[in-house]
Short mmCIF file of C-alpha atoms in Angstrom, two decimals:
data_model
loop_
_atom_site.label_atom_id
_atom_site.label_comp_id
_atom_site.label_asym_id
_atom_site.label_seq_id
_atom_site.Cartn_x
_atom_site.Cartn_y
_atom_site.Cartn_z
CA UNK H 24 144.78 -102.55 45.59
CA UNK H 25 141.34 -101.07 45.45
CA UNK H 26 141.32 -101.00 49.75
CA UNK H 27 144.17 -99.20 50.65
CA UNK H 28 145.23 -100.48 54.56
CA UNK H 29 143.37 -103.65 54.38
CA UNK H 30 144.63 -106.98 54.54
CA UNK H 31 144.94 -110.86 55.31
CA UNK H 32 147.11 -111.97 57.75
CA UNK H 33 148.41 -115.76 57.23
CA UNK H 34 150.52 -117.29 59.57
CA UNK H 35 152.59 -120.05 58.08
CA UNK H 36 154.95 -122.24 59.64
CA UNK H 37 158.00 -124.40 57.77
CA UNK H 38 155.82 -127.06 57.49
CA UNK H 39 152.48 -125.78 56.21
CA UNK H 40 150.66 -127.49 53.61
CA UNK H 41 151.27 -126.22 50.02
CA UNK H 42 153.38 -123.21 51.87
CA UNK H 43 154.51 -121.86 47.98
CA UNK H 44 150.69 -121.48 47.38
CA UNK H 45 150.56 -118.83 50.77
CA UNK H 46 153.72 -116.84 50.18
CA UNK H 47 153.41 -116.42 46.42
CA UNK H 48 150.26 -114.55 47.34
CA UNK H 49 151.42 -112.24 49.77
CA UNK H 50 152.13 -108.61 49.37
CA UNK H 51 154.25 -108.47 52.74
CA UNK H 52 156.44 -111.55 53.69
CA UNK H 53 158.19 -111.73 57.18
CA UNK H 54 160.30 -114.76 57.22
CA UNK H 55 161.30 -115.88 60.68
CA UNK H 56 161.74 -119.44 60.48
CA UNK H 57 165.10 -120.09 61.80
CA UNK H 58 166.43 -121.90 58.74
CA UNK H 59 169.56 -120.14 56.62
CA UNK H 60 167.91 -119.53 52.78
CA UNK H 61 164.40 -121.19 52.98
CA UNK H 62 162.53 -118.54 51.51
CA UNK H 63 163.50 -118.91 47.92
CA UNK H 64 163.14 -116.91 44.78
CA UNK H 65 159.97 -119.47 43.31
CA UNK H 66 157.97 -118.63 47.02
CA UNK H 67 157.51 -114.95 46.56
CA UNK H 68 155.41 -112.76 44.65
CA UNK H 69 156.70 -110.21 41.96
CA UNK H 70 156.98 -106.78 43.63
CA UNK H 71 156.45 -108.16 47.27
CA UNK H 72 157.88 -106.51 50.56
CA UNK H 73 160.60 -108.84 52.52
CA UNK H 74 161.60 -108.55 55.73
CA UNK H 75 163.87 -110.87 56.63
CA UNK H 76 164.48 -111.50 60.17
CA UNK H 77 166.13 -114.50 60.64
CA UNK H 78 169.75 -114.78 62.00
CA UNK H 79 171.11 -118.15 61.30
CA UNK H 80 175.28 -118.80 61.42
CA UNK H 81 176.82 -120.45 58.48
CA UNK H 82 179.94 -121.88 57.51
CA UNK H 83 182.81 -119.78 55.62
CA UNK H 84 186.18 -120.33 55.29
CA UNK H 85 187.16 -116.85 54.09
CA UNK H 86 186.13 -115.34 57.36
CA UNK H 87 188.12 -115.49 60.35
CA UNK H 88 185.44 -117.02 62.49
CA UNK H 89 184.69 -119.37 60.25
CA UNK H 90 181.41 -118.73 59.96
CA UNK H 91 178.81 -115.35 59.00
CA UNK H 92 175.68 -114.29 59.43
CA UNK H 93 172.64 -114.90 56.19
CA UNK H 94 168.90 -114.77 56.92
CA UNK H 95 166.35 -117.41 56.32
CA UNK H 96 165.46 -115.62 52.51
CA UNK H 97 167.65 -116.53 50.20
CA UNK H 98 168.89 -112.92 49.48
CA UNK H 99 171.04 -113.06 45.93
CA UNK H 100 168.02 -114.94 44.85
CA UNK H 101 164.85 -113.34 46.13
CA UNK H 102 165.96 -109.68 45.92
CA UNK H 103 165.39 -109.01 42.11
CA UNK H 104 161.27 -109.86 42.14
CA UNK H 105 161.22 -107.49 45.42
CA UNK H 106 160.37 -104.16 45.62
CA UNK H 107 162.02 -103.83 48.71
CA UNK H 108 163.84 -106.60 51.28
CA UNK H 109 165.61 -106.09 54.48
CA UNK H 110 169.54 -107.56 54.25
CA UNK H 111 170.94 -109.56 56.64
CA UNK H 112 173.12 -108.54 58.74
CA UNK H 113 172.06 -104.30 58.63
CA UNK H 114 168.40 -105.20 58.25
CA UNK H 115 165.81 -105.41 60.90
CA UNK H 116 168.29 -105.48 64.07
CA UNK H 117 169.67 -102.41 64.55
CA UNK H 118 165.46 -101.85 64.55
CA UNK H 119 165.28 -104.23 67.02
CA UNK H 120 167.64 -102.50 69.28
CA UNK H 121 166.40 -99.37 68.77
CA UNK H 122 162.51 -100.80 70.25
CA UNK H 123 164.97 -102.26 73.30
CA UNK H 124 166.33 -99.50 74.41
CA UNK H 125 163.41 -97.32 73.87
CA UNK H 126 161.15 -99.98 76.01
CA UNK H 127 163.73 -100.06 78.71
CA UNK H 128 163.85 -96.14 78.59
CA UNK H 129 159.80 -96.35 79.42
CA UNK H 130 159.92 -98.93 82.23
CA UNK H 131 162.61 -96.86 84.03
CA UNK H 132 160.30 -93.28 83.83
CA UNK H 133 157.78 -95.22 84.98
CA UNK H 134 159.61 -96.97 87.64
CA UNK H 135 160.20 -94.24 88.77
CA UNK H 136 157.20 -92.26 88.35
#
């Protein structure tokens, strides 16, 4: 990239016309879709940022619940063309906890303030 810090921001939605042709493009992908695996290996770019931060519940017998957690990018597949991706679980919520606490830190001072 010739422009360091610049970019084009596409929002695309599950349904999106020719969606493949958007997210093959992008340099940074955020998948939150709400749909366990449908980001998949032939929609991203080669050397792309993921961050994955969909929570979706799916069936397993070997846990004890039942069920675990996945994310809506298909990890196993997707992760070898990235140069980085965000797991799920251990990915992007403990960052998301981190920005609640923080924010509920804030509103108190200034509560009180």
């Amino acid at each position: 990239n010739n422009k360091p810090g610049n970019c084009t921001v596409t929002v695309c939605h599950s349904r999106t016309e020719n969606l493949v042709e958007h997210t093959s493009r992008a340099d940074i992908l955020v998948a939150a879709i709400g749909r366990a695996h449908f980001v998949t290996a032939d929609m991203v770019k080669d050397g792309a940022v993921v961050i994955d931060v969909g929570i979706n519940r799916i069936p397993d017998e070997s846990k004890k619940s039942g069920s675990r957690l996945t994310g809506d990018v298909d990890f196993e597949s997707v992760a070898p063309k990235c140069s980085w991706i965000t797991p799920v679980p251990g990915g992007v919520g403990p960052m998301t906890i981190a920005s609640l606490m923080q924010n509920t830190l804030q509103a108190c001072i200034k509560k009180d303030a």
